[in-house]
Each structure stands twice: as C-alpha cells, then as structure tokens.
XYZ file of C-alpha atoms in Angstrom:
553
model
C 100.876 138.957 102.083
C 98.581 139.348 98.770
C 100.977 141.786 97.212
C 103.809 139.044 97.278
C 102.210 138.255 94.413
C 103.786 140.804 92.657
C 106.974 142.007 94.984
C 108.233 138.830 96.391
C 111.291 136.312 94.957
C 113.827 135.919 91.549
C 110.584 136.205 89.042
C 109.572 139.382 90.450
C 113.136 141.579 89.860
C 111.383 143.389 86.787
C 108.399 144.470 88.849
C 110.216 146.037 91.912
C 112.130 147.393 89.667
C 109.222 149.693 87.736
C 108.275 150.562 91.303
C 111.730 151.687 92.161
C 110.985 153.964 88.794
C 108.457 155.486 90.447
C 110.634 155.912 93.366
C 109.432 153.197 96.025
C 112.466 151.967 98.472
C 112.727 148.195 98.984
C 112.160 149.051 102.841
C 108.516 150.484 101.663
C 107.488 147.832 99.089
C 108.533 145.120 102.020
C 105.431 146.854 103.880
C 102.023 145.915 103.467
C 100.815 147.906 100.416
C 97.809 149.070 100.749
C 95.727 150.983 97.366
C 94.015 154.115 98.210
C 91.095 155.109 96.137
C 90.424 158.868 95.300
C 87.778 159.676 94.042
C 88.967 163.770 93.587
C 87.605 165.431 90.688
C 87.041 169.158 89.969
C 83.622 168.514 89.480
C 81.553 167.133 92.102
C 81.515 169.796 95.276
C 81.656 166.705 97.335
C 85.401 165.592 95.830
C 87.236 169.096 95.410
C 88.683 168.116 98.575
C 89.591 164.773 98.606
C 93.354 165.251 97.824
C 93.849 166.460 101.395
C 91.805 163.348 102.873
C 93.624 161.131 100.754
C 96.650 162.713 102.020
C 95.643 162.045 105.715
C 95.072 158.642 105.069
C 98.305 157.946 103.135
C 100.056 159.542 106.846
C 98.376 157.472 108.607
C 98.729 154.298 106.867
C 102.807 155.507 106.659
C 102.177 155.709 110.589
C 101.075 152.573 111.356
C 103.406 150.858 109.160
C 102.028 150.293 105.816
C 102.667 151.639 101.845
C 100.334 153.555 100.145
C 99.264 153.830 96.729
C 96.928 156.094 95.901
C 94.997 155.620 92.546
C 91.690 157.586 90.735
C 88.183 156.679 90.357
C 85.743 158.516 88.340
C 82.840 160.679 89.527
C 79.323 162.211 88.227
C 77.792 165.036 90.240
C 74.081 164.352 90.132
C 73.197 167.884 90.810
C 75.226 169.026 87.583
C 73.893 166.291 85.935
C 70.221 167.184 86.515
C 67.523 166.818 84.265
C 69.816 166.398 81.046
C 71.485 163.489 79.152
C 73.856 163.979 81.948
C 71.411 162.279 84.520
C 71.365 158.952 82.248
C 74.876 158.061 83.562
C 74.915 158.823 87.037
C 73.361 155.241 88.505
C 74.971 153.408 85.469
C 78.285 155.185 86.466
C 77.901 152.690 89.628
C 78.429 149.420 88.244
C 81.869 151.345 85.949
C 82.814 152.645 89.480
C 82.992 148.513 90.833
C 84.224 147.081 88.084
C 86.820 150.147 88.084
C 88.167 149.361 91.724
C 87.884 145.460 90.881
C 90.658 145.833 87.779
C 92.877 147.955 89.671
C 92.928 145.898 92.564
C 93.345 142.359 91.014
C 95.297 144.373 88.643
C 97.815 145.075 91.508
C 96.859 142.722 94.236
C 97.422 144.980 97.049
C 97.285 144.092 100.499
C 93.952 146.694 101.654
C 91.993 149.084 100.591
C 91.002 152.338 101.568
C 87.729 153.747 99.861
C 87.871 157.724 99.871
C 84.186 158.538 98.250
C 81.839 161.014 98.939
C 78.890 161.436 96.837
C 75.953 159.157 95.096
C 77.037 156.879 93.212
C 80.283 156.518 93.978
C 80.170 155.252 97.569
C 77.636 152.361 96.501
C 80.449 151.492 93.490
C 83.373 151.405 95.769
C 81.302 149.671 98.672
C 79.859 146.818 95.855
C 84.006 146.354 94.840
C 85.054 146.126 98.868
C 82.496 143.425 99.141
C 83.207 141.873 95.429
C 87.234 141.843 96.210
C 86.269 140.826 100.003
C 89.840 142.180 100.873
C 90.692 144.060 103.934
C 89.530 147.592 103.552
C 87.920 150.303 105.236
C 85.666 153.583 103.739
C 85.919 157.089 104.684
C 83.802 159.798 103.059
C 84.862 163.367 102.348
C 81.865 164.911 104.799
C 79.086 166.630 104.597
C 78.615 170.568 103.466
C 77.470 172.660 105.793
C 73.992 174.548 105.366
C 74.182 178.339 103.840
C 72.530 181.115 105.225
C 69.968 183.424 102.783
C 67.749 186.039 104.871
C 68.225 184.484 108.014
C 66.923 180.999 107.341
C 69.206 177.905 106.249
C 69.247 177.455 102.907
C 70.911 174.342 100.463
C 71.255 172.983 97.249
C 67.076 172.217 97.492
C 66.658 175.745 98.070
C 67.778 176.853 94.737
C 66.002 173.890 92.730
C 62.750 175.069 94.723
C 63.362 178.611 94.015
C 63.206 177.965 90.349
C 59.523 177.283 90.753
C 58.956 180.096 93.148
C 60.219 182.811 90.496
C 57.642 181.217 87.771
C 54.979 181.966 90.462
C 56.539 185.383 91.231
C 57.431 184.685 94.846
C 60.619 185.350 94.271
C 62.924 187.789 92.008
C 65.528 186.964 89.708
C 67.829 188.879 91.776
C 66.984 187.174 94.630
C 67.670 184.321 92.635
C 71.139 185.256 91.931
C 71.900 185.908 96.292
C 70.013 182.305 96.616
C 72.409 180.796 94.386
C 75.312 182.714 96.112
C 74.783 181.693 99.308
C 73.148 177.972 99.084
C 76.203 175.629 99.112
C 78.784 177.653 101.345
C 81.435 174.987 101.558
C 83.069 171.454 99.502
C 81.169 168.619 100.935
C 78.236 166.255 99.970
C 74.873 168.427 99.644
C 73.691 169.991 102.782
C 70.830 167.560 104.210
C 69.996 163.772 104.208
C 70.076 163.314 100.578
C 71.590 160.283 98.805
C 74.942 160.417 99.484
C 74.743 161.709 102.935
C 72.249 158.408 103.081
C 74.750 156.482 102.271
C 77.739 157.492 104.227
C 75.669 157.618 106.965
C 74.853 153.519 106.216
C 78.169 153.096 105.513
C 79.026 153.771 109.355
C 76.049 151.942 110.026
C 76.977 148.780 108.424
C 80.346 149.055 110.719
C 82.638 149.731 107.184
C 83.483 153.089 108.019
C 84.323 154.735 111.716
C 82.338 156.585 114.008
C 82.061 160.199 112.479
C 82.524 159.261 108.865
C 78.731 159.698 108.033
C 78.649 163.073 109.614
C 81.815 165.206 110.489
C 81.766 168.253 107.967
C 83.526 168.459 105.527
C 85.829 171.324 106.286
C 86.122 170.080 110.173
C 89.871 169.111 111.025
C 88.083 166.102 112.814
C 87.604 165.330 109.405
C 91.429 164.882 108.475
C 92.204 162.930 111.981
C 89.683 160.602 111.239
C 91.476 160.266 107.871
C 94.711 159.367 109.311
C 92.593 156.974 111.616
C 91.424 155.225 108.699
C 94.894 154.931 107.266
C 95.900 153.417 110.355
C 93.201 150.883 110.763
C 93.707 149.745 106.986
C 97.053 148.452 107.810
C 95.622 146.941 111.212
C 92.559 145.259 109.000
C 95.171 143.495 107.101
C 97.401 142.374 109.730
C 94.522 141.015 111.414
C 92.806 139.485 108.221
C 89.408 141.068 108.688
C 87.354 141.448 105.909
C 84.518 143.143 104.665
C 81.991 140.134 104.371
C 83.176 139.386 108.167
C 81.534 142.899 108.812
C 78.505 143.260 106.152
C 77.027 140.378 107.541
C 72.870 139.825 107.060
C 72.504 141.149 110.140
C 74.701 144.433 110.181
C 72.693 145.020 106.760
C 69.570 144.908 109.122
C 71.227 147.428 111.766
C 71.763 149.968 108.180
C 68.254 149.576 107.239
C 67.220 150.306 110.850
C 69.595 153.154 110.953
C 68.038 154.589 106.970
C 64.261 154.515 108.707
C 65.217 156.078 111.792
C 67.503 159.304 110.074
C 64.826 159.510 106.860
C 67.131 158.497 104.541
C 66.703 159.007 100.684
C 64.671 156.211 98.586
C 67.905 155.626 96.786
C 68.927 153.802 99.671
C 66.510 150.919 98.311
C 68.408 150.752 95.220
C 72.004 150.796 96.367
C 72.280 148.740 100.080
C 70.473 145.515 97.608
C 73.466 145.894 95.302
C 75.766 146.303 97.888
C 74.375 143.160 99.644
C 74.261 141.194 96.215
C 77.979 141.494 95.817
C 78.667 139.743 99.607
C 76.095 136.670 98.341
C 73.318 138.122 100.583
C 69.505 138.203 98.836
C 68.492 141.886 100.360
C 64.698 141.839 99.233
C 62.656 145.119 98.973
C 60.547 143.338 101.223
C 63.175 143.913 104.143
C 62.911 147.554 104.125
C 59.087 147.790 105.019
C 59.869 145.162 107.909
C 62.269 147.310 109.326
C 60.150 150.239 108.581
C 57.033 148.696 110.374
C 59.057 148.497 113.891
C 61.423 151.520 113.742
C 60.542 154.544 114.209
C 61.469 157.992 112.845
C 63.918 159.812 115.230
C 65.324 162.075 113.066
C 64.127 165.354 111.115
C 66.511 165.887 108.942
C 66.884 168.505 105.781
C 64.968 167.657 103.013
C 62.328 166.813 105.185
C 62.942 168.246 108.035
C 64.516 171.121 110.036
C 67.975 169.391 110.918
C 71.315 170.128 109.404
C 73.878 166.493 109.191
C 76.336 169.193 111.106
C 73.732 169.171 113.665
C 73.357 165.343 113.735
C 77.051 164.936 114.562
C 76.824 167.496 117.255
C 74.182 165.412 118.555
C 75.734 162.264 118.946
C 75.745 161.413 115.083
C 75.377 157.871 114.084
C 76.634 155.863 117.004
C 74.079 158.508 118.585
C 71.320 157.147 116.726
C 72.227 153.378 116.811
C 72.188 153.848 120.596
C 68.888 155.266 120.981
C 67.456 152.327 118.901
C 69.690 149.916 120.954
C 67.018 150.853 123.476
C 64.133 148.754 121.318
C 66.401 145.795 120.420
C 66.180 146.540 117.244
C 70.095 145.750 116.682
C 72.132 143.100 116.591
C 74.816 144.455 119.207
C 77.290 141.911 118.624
C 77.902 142.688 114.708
C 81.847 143.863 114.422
C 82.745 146.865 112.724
C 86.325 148.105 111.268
C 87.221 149.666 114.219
C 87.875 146.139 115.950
C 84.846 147.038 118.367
C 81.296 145.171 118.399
C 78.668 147.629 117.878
C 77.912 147.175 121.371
C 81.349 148.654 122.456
C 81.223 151.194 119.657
C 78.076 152.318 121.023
C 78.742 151.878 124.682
C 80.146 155.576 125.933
C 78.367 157.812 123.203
C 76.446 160.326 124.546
C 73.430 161.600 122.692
C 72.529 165.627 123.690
C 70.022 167.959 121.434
C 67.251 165.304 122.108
C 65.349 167.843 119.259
C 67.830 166.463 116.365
C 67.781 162.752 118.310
C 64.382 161.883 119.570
C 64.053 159.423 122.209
C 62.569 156.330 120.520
C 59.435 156.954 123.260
C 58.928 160.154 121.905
C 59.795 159.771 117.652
C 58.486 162.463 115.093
C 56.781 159.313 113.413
C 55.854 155.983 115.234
C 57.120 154.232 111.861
C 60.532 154.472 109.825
C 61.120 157.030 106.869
C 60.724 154.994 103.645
C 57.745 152.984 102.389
C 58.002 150.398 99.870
C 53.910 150.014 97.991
C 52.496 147.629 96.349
C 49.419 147.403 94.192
C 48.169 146.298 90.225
C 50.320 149.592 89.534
C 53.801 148.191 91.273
C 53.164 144.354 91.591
C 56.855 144.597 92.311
C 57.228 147.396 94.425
C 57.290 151.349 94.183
C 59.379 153.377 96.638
C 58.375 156.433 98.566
C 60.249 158.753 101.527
C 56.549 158.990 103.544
C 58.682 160.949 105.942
C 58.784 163.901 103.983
C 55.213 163.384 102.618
C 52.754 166.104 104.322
C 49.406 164.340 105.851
C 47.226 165.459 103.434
C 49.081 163.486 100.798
C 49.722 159.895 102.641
C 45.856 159.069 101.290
C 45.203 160.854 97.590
C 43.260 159.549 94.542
C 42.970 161.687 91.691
C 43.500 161.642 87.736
C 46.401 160.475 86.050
C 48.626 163.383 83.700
C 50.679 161.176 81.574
C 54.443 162.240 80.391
C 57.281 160.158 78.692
C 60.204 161.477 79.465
C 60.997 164.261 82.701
C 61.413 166.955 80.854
C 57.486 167.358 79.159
C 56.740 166.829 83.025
C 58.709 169.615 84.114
C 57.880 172.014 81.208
C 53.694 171.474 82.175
C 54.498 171.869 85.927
C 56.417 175.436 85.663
C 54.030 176.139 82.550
C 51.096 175.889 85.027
C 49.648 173.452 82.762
C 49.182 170.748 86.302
C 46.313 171.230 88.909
C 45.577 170.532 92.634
C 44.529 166.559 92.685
C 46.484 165.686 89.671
C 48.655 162.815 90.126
C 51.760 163.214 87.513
C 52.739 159.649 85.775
C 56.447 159.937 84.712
C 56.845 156.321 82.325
C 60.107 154.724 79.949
C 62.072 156.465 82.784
C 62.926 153.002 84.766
C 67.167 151.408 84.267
C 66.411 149.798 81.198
C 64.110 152.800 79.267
C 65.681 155.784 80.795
C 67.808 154.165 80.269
C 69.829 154.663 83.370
C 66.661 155.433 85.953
C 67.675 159.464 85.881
C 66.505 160.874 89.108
C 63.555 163.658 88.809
C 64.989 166.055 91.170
C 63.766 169.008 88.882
C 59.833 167.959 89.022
C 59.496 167.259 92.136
C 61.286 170.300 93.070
C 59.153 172.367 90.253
C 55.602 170.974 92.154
C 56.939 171.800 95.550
C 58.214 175.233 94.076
C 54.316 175.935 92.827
C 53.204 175.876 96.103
C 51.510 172.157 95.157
C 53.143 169.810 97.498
C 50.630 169.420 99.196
C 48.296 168.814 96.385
C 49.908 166.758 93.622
C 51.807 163.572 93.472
C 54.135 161.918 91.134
C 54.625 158.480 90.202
C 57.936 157.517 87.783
C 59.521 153.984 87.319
C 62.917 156.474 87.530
C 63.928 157.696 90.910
C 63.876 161.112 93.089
C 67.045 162.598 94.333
C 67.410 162.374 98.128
C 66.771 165.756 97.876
C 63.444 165.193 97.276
C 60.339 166.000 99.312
C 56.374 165.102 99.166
C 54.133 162.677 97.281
C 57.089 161.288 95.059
C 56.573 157.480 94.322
C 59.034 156.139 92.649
C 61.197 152.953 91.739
C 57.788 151.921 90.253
C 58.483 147.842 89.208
C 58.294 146.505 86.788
C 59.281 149.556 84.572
C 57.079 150.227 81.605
C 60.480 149.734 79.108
C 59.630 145.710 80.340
C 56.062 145.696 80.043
C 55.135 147.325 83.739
C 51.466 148.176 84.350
C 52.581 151.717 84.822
C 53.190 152.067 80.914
C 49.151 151.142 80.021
C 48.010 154.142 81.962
C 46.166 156.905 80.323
C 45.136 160.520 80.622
C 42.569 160.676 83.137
C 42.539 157.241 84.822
C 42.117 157.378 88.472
C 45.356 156.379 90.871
C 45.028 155.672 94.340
C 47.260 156.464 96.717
C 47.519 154.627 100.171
C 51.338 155.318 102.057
C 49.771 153.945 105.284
C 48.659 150.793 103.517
C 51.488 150.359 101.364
C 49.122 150.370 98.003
C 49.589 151.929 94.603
C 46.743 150.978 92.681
C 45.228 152.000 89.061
C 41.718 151.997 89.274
C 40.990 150.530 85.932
C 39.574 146.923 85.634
C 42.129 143.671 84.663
C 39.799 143.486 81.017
C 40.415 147.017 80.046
C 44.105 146.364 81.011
C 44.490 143.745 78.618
C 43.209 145.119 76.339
C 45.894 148.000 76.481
C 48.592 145.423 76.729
C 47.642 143.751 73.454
C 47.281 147.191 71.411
C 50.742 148.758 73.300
C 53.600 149.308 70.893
C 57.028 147.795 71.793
C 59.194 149.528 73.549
C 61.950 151.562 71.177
C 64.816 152.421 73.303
C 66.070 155.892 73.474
C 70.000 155.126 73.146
C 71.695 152.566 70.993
C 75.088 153.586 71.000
C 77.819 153.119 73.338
C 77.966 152.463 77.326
C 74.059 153.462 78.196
C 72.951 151.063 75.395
C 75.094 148.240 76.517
C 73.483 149.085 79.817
C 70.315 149.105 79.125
C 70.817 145.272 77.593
C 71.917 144.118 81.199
C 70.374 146.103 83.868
C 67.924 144.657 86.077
C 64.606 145.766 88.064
C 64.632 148.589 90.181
C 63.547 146.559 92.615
C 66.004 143.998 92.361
C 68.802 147.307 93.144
C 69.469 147.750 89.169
C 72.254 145.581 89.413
C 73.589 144.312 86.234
C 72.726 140.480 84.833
C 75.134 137.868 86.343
C-alpha cells in the first residue's frame, strides 16, 4: 500500500510511534489509511455542516475496513465575499485549495482520498488535486439548500441581491427587506438554485467522481449522511481495487459533464473550472468544446436562476442519473465511461426512473433546442467571451447599443442603482479579468442591480471578470484576452456601438481596425491594482480566462 511508505518496517518505529501519540492502534494503522478532506468552516453556509458528513464518511470507511484521517482545507464564501476586496481571492483561493490537498497528501502518502467540498471554489481545488495526485479517491458534496419561502413565492440568496435594486426603485420596503433577508436561505447547504457550486457538484456526478445523489440530495436530507457513509465505503473499495481518478475523468466522461452543464443550465463558471480540472489529468479541454456540445444538446432543465426549478426538485425528479438518461436517448454519451461506483454509466443509468417530466423535459420536447451556455467570439473576444443564453430573455439574444465604460465593479454598480444607466446601454466592465482584477471577481452585485431596476430586459453587460452562477440576463463575460494583457475590450470608449449576437456566437465592437490602432498605440500600460502578497504573486502567473485561469506551468 502507498502509506507503507510511512508505517511499514525497522526505519519507520518513530513514525508509528507519533501516530500511537495521537492514539492510532497498530490494528488501525495496518488498514488502508485513507485522508479525508473537510472543508468545514463557520463561514460558508455551504460547510457549517460538514463535520457531520465527514463523520459519516469516516463510519463508513471504519465499515468497510479502512483508517481515516480527517484533515482541513480552507474556504471563501463568494456570497460574503461579494463586491469587496473579498471577491479578489475567491477563484485565486482555487489553485491554494490544490496545492493545499497536494502537500498534505504527498506529505502523508495515504492510501485514498475522500473530497468533502461543497461550494465554488473549493470543489474545482480539491477535484484539480484528485486528478494532480491521480490516487484513489472519491468526492462527496455537502448538498444543496433548500429554497425559502417570502409571500408565498420561493425565494433564495438571488432574491435578496435583486431586492437591493428593487428598494432603490421603491418596489420594495426596507422592512420588507429585512423579512426577505429572514427568510431567503432557510437551511446550511450550497445556495438554493443552479449556481456555481451546485454546477459543479452536479458535474462532479457527471464526470462519474462522485455517486448518484451527490449533486443534488439536500443538504439537511438523512440521504445525505448514508450517501456519506457510502462514500467512505467505496474509498476503501477504490483502493483495493486500484482505480483512479484519470481511469474515470477520461476525455470522454469530460464530454458526458459538458453535456450534462448544457442540458441543467449550468453557471458560466463551469467554463473556467472543468478546463482546469481537465488540465491537471493531461487533457487540452478547449473553450471550443463547450459550444460543440452546446450546438447538439439541448436545454432540459429550468432551473433557479433562470428558471422556475428548485435542485430539491431535480433530485425528486430523477436528479442527475435522471438527466444523463434522458440524453442517453440522443447518443450524446459515451455509456461505457466508469464511474466510482464500479458501474459504467450505462449501468448507473440503467434502472433510474425520471418522473416530474416539468423539472426533466423529454429531449423531444426541451425548453431550448440548444444547451445553456454560449461561448462568442468577435474583434471584441478574439478568444472567447462566455454567456448563460439560457437565462437571457429573447429580446436580449440580438442587442446593439452604446458602450458605458467602468474600471472596476463598483463605479458600475454605483451608476446602475444611481439611475445613472438607460434602456439600450450596454455596460463595459474592463481591468476586471485574473491578471487585472486581479483574481477575475465575479459581478454578482451588477448584474443583480440591472435585473433589480427592472432593466434585464434592456441592458447588457460585458466584463473580462465573471458573473456568479447566480446570475441572470445579458451578462457576457470571461471576455479574452483581458484588457490587463492588452484585450480589445480595454480600447473601448464611451459611446462606441457593441453588437450583440448569442445566436451567432459574435461579440463585436463596431469601430474600424485603423481607429483601433490607433487606441492601442496611445493606451497607457496597465498598472496593477495589488502588489503585495498572494493576489500579486497571482496575478504574475495566472493565465487567460479562456485557457480556465490556471496558473503558468
């Protein structure tokens, strides 16, 4: 076994011995030891809870034979980290959360893993370490919340962010602010609704890392704790079998996730984080991939931001396995991929049962014929800009109008609840991208301002940052290259005309190539915003948006 490496022979007397300190048997460190990753903080809604998983999946690996050793991993909450400095280290929080796992695990070679995440960033980290260490190990999220309840209708974390707009306009009271706020997130658990990391524990079961459920089960179900203790169970299998991860996140099941994000409407940040993930298993994962997949799969799912749907809903529907059963019916999956419950997709798939064909459309009868996210292109994005056209209303999936240019989120968000934006405008967020943010903050508060002002259906917004999954309407984002590099999107000015074309796939400034270069040759270098510590080191390494903001090799 792997941890023989530190348990085994003569030579390794002193280290049993500091593990009989902490009160490990020799019967117990003879067992397959197997590390446990918590994320738990008091913090993030989404990890209050984790203590209890972790505990389920510590009995179950004890159950099926195996040691465990539970260990911490650190966490941001992107909603508390919203639209302030806090925001800047969310997505660069990922590549700490990898390298985090990595040293603890090489650290202590244990035998498997088991990931325990359940919100943003942390799921992609501890996913791009499982792949990196290529060890056997198995994921299992802390659940979704469920969806509050605020004068009859369901209400969420959205709600409130949206409601902050609607009490500028006067739609809504300050008291009624106050119930909102009361009543939006109701339980522990990932936000309410397909947001990011819903997205991505949702495409963690899809890529076969995670067990039927994991994406979806609330978090306060007791299915939730069995399928803990079923994880703990099939760590210590994974390892006495030698399966691991890069035998399961193969190209292909990579192609079933992507399938799987444009048939639930998953959040844009998906286009950031499965290319990372993919990058640490040696597998290219171009932009490219995600409007292919787009093109033939269509949109099953209406889900909350987007849509009427709740994820508790989803899993009552036939969840995930639901989903990947109804697009079985196109061949648009690769059946035979294996998965970490020792089943082919095929046999994973094989007895589910989809009901609620409202929350699961037959793919004969989809709320859209193509998937949820669109990746543009244009003189604006020559390397790609990133839009959820699922949760874009009609009237916006064709819009040219004039450009109202900001440098930083927060000017954008003052002139939106400051009525200073109008119906047509099209709102140019710039220096906002991984390297000039730096850290790509998401823009959550904007987009939620413009929908807020009743102008969803009216304004877009274009940033070379990123939109929380939480995010609905005309939001383009992920614009590449970012203007911190020398992107097209930092030359445009007040007033220039943007067009708009989701169908098409184009983002295009309507400005000819000589007046362009002749802003390129008068633009001032880029001064960066941070030079101190983690974000500026960051900053130095981090990639293209479109290449999944991945550090430098």
């Amino acid at each position: 076994m792997r941890s023989d490496q530190m348990k085994k022979g003569l030579e390794r007397a002193p280290h049993r011995s500091l593990f009989k300190a902490m009160g490990y048997t020799d019967e117990e460190l003879n067992r397959p030891l197997i590390g446990v990753v918590n994320s738990f903080n008091e913090v993030i809604p989404g990890h209050i809870h984790l203590r209890q998983i972790v505990e389920a999946v510590k009995a179950g690996i004890r159950m099926a034979g195996g040691t465990p050793m539970e260990f911490g991993c650190i966490g941001v909450c992107d909603g508390i980290a919203m639209n302030h400095l806090g925001m800047r280290y969310s997505l660069a929080s990922r590549e700490l959360i990898a390298d985090s796992v990595e040293v603890m695990a090489q650290g202590h070679p244990f035998d498997g893993l088991v990931m325990v995440p359940n919100c943003d960033k942390i799921i992609p980290g501890m996913l791009m370490a499982m792949l990196r260490l290529n060890i056997p190990a198995i994921a299992i999220s802390g659940g979704p919340m469920l969806t509050g309840t605020w004068k009859g209708k369901k209400v969420n974390l959205i709600t409130v962010f949206e409601g902050i707009g609607r009490v500028k306009r006067g739609d809504m009271s300050l008291e009624e602010m106050q119930e909102l706020e009361d009543e939006a997130c109701p339980t522990c658990g990932s936000c309410a609704g397909m947001f990011t990391a819903n997205s991505m524990n949702c495409l963690t079961e899809a890529l076969g890392l995670s067990l039927p459920g994991s994406g979806t089960i609330p978090a306060v179900s007791a299915a939730r704790y069995r399928l803990a203790k079923m994880a703990g169970m099939k760590a210590v299998e994974l390892v006495q079998k030698g399966v691991t991860p890069r035998s399961i996140a193969t190209p292909e099941a990579f192609k079933n996730a992507i399938a799987v994000d444009m048939a639930l409407g998953c959040s844009t940040n998906t286009t950031l984080h499965v290319p990372a993930i993919a990058h640490e298993a040696g597998i290219d994962l171009s932009l490219s991939v995600f409007n292919e997949m787009s093109e033939k799969t269509p949109h099953v799912c209406s889900l909350i931001p987007g849509g009427p749907h709740s994820l508790a809903e989803l899993h009552e529907a036939g969840g995930i396995q639901g989903v990947m059963k109804e697009l079985s019916n196109l061949e648009l999956l690769n059946l035979e991929c294996l998965t970490v419950s020792g089943k082919t997709v095929r046999e994973q798939i094989g007895a589910v049962k989809t009901i609620g064909r409202d929350v699961i459309r037959p793919v004969s009868n989809p709320y859209h014929k193509q998937g949820g996210i669109a990746v543009l292109y244009g003189n604006l994005a020559p390397e790609g800009a990133v839009v959820k056209q699922s949760a874009v209303a009609e009237e916006m999936l064709r819009h040219t109008g004039p450009a109202r240019i900001f440098e930083s989120e927060s000017e954008a968000y003052d002139a939106i609840l400051g009525g200073g934006i109008r119906p047509g405008d099209v709102i140019v967020i710039c220096y906002e991208g991984p390297k000039g943010g730096p850290g790509m903050p998401e823009m959550l508060s904007p987009t939620a301002a413009v929908i807020g002002m009743g102008l969803g259906k009216e304004v877009a917004l274009i940033t070379d940052g990123r939109f929380s999954g939480g995010t609905q309407g005309a939001a383009i984002g992920h614009v590449s290259p970012e203007a911190a590099s020398g992107g097209p999107i930092g030359l445009v000015q007040e007033g220039d005309l943007i067009e708009i074309d989701i169908p098409a796939k184009k983002l295009n400034l309507l400005v000819d190539e000589a007046e362009l270069q002749r802003r390129r040759q008068a633009q001032r270098p880029f001064v960066p915003k941070i030079t101190t510590g983690y974000l500026a080191r960051y900053a130095k390494l981090v990639e293209s948006g479109a290449k999944g903001a991945i550090l430098r090799d």
